[in-house]
């Protein structure tokens, strides 16, 4: 009887082992689409077989193993960082690119071309009221276009500021989730597949927002450093970031928009440590691309340079000329000169200009009745040093702005496409290590069911033998 009861016990243990393995397989199938989940493997361990010692063998459940592969996971996180960076840049720069139409049909480029054309028509018939009015209308359109572009850049700046705030808040929220997971792991251990999946999903989400360095401690908790240096989560401690939009050292230009800054938990500026993720992309556009156009506390910005050069040279040429009535010419444009970064935003027609005050005549020598108007018509392509900006003609300088923004947009689009492809490849490799295959799990279930059925059959046989033996004894 002792042998039968031992065999029965072994068979029951085998049933429990196969049942546990079937439960693990079912859990794998149920979590096939769960972010961060890695396939679990239920192991079976053999019992010792030694008849002399009364050990008749058998099988019992071993530890449940996770297929998480941190090398593959890190490769995925690295591509998420790059994709997030270029994706944020692509979205932000595309909105800027639309302001500078390289075709020359709309925007500032189109309005400046039409202004120079109106000067040319005025030079042909300087006394014509129609051509004079066309000059004023075109000049007004140029001023409106500069104002509109400056306003749009300001709106983009405000929008990016909000996105930076929102992204920093998301980073803090995810870091808080990781801190909570670390606390649970510290308390209960890292054996729960659901907790493991949640932690790895959080790490992946965080990587899309900012570049991080991730290390796992022996007990399973994770340390997360921003930029490889700035602590976000260490064990059960979280270190929050904050966004700031105040330059610590003001520059010489008043009324200039401040840069976006990210401060660590101690209030130290760590903006320079952030290179990747969507936060890195937002900061690149916010602190590099936009200031080069609209200016900041230390630079005027190319849009303001252009507006000032156009206004100043047009005004200089007109005020050095005379009207058809022999009077000194009046300026065509006006702007707020209190700060170099608000020229474009404040550019308007001079409030005192009228048709009669337009001065087409060059005073000479020699005096030319339409000389000033002719000079103005060629201003956009003039290579005279006084007409150039940084060694370029006015229209070349404007085309360079459009080309530079277009190149940045193209680079961002290309980077996003490239790292989307690399991310797909990295995830394929990750799936090879830890992904759940429904086909493989189906085969595993069939094998386990056969083992379960064999163990159940063994129990049935032992039960029958036991009944027979008892009947024989009684």
XYZ file of N, CA and C in Angstrom, residues 197-292:
288
model
N 5.918 43.491 -16.435
C 5.447 44.087 -17.689
C 5.183 45.576 -17.516
N 4.538 45.935 -16.408
C 4.225 47.337 -16.157
C 5.500 48.172 -16.045
N 6.507 47.637 -15.362
C 7.768 48.363 -15.191
C 8.463 48.575 -16.539
N 8.521 47.527 -17.349
C 9.203 47.666 -18.641
C 8.413 48.549 -19.610
N 7.095 48.528 -19.526
C 6.292 49.431 -20.358
C 6.546 50.883 -19.960
N 6.685 51.135 -18.667
C 6.974 52.494 -18.192
C 8.342 52.958 -18.676
N 9.322 52.073 -18.637
C 10.666 52.428 -19.096
C 10.665 52.757 -20.585
N 9.891 51.999 -21.369
C 9.797 52.273 -22.804
C 9.110 53.611 -23.059
N 8.024 53.875 -22.329
C 7.311 55.154 -22.491
C 8.203 56.322 -22.109
N 8.990 56.153 -21.061
C 9.889 57.209 -20.625
C 10.963 57.481 -21.670
N 11.459 56.425 -22.317
C 12.509 56.590 -23.329
C 12.024 57.403 -24.515
N 10.739 57.312 -24.830
C 10.226 58.088 -25.949
C 10.190 59.580 -25.612
N 10.209 59.899 -24.329
C 10.126 61.293 -23.899
C 11.488 61.921 -23.664
N 12.470 61.139 -23.196
C 13.769 61.720 -22.835
C 14.810 60.610 -22.808
N 16.067 60.961 -23.042
C 17.120 59.953 -23.025
C 17.460 59.565 -21.585
N 17.497 58.270 -21.337
C 17.717 57.761 -19.989
C 18.753 56.646 -20.004
N 19.368 56.431 -18.848
C 20.206 55.265 -18.608
C 19.513 54.428 -17.548
N 19.329 53.138 -17.841
C 18.560 52.247 -16.964
C 19.462 51.118 -16.479
N 19.492 50.919 -15.180
C 20.221 49.775 -14.607
C 19.326 49.069 -13.594
N 19.422 47.746 -13.585
C 18.628 46.931 -12.658
C 19.489 46.483 -11.493
N 18.958 46.641 -10.295
C 19.638 46.181 -9.100
C 19.393 44.684 -8.913
N 20.212 44.010 -8.089
C 20.061 42.556 -7.913
C 18.667 42.129 -7.464
N 17.986 42.967 -6.691
C 16.666 42.563 -6.208
C 15.573 42.831 -7.237
N 15.929 43.463 -8.358
C 14.950 43.702 -9.411
C 14.481 45.136 -9.540
N 14.825 46.027 -8.586
C 14.450 47.430 -8.707
C 15.326 48.099 -9.761
N 14.873 49.232 -10.250
C 15.559 49.889 -11.362
C 16.004 51.292 -10.961
N 17.168 51.688 -11.482
C 17.677 53.053 -11.325
C 17.603 53.728 -12.681
N 17.015 54.906 -12.722
C 16.845 55.639 -13.980
C 17.539 56.990 -13.856
N 18.481 57.244 -14.770
C 19.196 58.515 -14.801
C 18.894 59.228 -16.114
N 18.570 60.500 -16.028
C 18.351 61.314 -17.225
C 19.703 61.717 -17.787
N 19.886 61.479 -19.100
C 21.142 61.851 -19.723
C 22.343 61.147 -19.130
N 22.124 60.041 -18.454
C 23.211 59.287 -17.859
C 23.759 59.870 -16.581
N 23.203 61.008 -16.114
C 23.771 61.678 -14.952
C 22.744 62.145 -13.929
N 21.599 62.592 -14.396
C 20.634 63.237 -13.509
C 19.646 62.208 -12.986
N 19.562 62.013 -11.663
C 18.663 60.978 -11.130
C 17.192 61.331 -11.336
N 16.464 60.359 -11.829
C 15.002 60.452 -11.904
C 14.365 59.512 -10.888
N 14.874 58.274 -10.854
C 14.394 57.282 -9.884
C 15.594 56.478 -9.405
N 15.757 56.417 -8.102
C 16.757 55.539 -7.498
C 16.061 54.778 -6.382
N 15.869 53.482 -6.593
C 15.162 52.687 -5.598
C 13.744 53.201 -5.399
N 13.421 53.526 -4.179
C 12.069 54.009 -3.863
C 12.017 55.533 -3.787
N 13.002 56.206 -4.374
C 13.041 57.668 -4.350
C 12.900 58.221 -5.768
N 12.025 59.192 -5.929
C 11.835 59.869 -7.207
C 12.375 61.291 -7.107
N 12.950 61.774 -8.214
C 13.486 63.132 -8.273
C 12.808 63.850 -9.437
N 11.934 64.805 -9.124
C 11.101 65.446 -10.140
C 11.845 66.556 -10.870
N 11.475 66.736 -12.133
C 11.983 67.832 -12.954
C 10.953 68.955 -12.975
N 11.393 70.120 -13.407
C 10.453 71.212 -13.632
C 10.910 72.045 -14.822
N 9.944 72.645 -15.512
C 10.239 73.499 -16.667
C 10.292 74.951 -16.223
N 11.223 75.695 -16.826
C 11.370 77.117 -16.519
C 11.560 77.881 -17.819
N 11.025 79.085 -17.859
C 11.132 79.912 -19.065
C 11.658 81.298 -18.704
N 12.713 81.297 -17.906
C 13.383 82.538 -17.507
C 14.876 82.323 -17.625
N 15.536 83.132 -18.437
C 16.981 83.009 -18.582
C 17.664 83.466 -17.303
N 18.564 82.651 -16.756
C 19.229 83.031 -15.508
C 20.093 84.272 -15.651
N 20.659 84.483 -16.851
C 21.484 85.673 -17.097
C 20.882 86.430 -18.277
N 20.181 87.540 -18.042
C 19.568 88.306 -19.138
C 20.627 88.830 -20.106
N 20.287 88.816 -21.393
C 21.192 89.346 -22.406
C 20.917 90.804 -22.688
N 21.600 91.351 -23.686
C 21.479 92.785 -23.976
C 20.189 93.195 -24.674
N 19.417 92.238 -25.204
C 18.210 92.593 -25.950
C 16.974 92.548 -25.055
N 16.379 93.688 -24.762
C 15.141 93.685 -23.963
C 13.978 93.126 -24.780
N 12.941 92.687 -24.079
C 11.711 92.158 -24.696
C 11.932 90.872 -25.489
N 13.072 90.226 -25.306
C 13.343 88.990 -26.049
C 12.743 87.800 -25.311
N 12.195 86.827 -26.052
C 11.673 85.618 -25.394
C 12.815 84.824 -24.777
N 12.616 84.369 -23.545
C 13.628 83.556 -22.866
C 13.634 82.150 -23.438
N 14.714 81.428 -23.221
C 14.803 80.034 -23.650
C 14.003 79.158 -22.694
N 13.754 77.927 -23.133
C 13.131 76.923 -22.274
C 14.236 76.203 -21.497
N 14.014 76.025 -20.214
C 14.999 75.358 -19.365
C 14.326 74.229 -18.604
N 15.097 73.180 -18.332
C 14.637 72.081 -17.494
C 15.524 72.042 -16.262
N 14.899 72.061 -15.089
C 15.621 72.074 -13.823
C 15.454 70.731 -13.123
N 16.525 70.290 -12.449
C 16.422 69.038 -11.713
C 15.783 69.265 -10.356
N 15.767 68.227 -9.525
C 15.094 68.314 -8.226
C 15.735 69.340 -7.309
N 17.002 69.682 -7.566
C 17.699 70.683 -6.755
C 17.638 72.084 -7.358
N 16.894 72.226 -8.469
C 16.772 73.527 -9.113
C 17.919 73.862 -10.035
N 18.795 72.885 -10.331
C 19.919 73.128 -11.233
C 19.478 72.960 -12.685
N 19.993 73.811 -13.566
C 19.638 73.747 -14.981
C 20.326 72.546 -15.623
N 19.524 71.598 -16.108
C 20.074 70.386 -16.725
C 19.681 70.284 -18.197
N 19.293 71.408 -18.788
C 18.838 71.418 -20.181
C 19.880 70.832 -21.117
N 21.151 71.159 -20.887
C 22.219 70.702 -21.779
C 22.431 69.193 -21.715
N 21.898 68.540 -20.690
C 22.059 67.091 -20.550
C 21.006 66.317 -21.342
N 20.024 67.028 -21.857
C 18.907 66.379 -22.553
C 19.151 66.469 -24.054
N 19.325 65.314 -24.692
C 19.630 65.312 -26.120
C 18.607 64.565 -26.958
N 17.900 63.602 -26.362
C 17.011 62.752 -27.151
C 15.610 62.756 -26.562
N 14.764 61.888 -27.124
C 13.369 61.859 -26.719
C 12.633 63.076 -27.248
N 11.327 63.075 -27.113
C 10.551 64.215 -27.605
C 10.926 65.500 -26.875
N 11.327 65.401 -25.597
C 11.749 66.610 -24.889
C 13.004 67.183 -25.520
N 13.953 66.321 -25.894
C 15.159 66.797 -26.567
C 14.836 67.474 -27.882
N 13.902 66.888 -28.660
C 13.511 67.491 -29.925
C 12.832 68.835 -29.746
N 11.937 68.918 -28.758
C 11.256 70.189 -28.482
C 12.248 71.266 -28.075
N 13.208 70.913 -27.235
C 14.200 71.895 -26.771
C 15.101 72.357 -27.916
N 15.412 71.451 -28.849
C 16.241 71.829 -29.997
C 15.560 72.906 -30.826
N 14.284 72.697 -31.131
C 13.553 73.682 -31.933
C 13.317 74.958 -31.126
N 12.928 74.775 -29.872
C 12.586 75.933 -29.032
C 13.797 76.819 -28.737
N 14.957 76.215 -28.499
C 16.116 76.984 -28.048
C 17.151 77.259 -29.133
N 17.011 76.610 -30.299
C 17.993 76.819 -31.366
C 17.356 77.344 -32.646
N 16.338 76.639 -33.142
C 15.731 77.020 -34.418
C 14.978 78.333 -34.301
N 14.077 78.436 -33.338
C 13.268 79.651 -33.208
C 14.102 80.893 -32.893
N 15.039 80.846 -31.947
C 15.843 82.056 -31.681
C 16.633 82.527 -32.899
N 17.055 81.605 -33.755
C 17.794 82.031 -34.945
C 16.909 82.844 -35.881
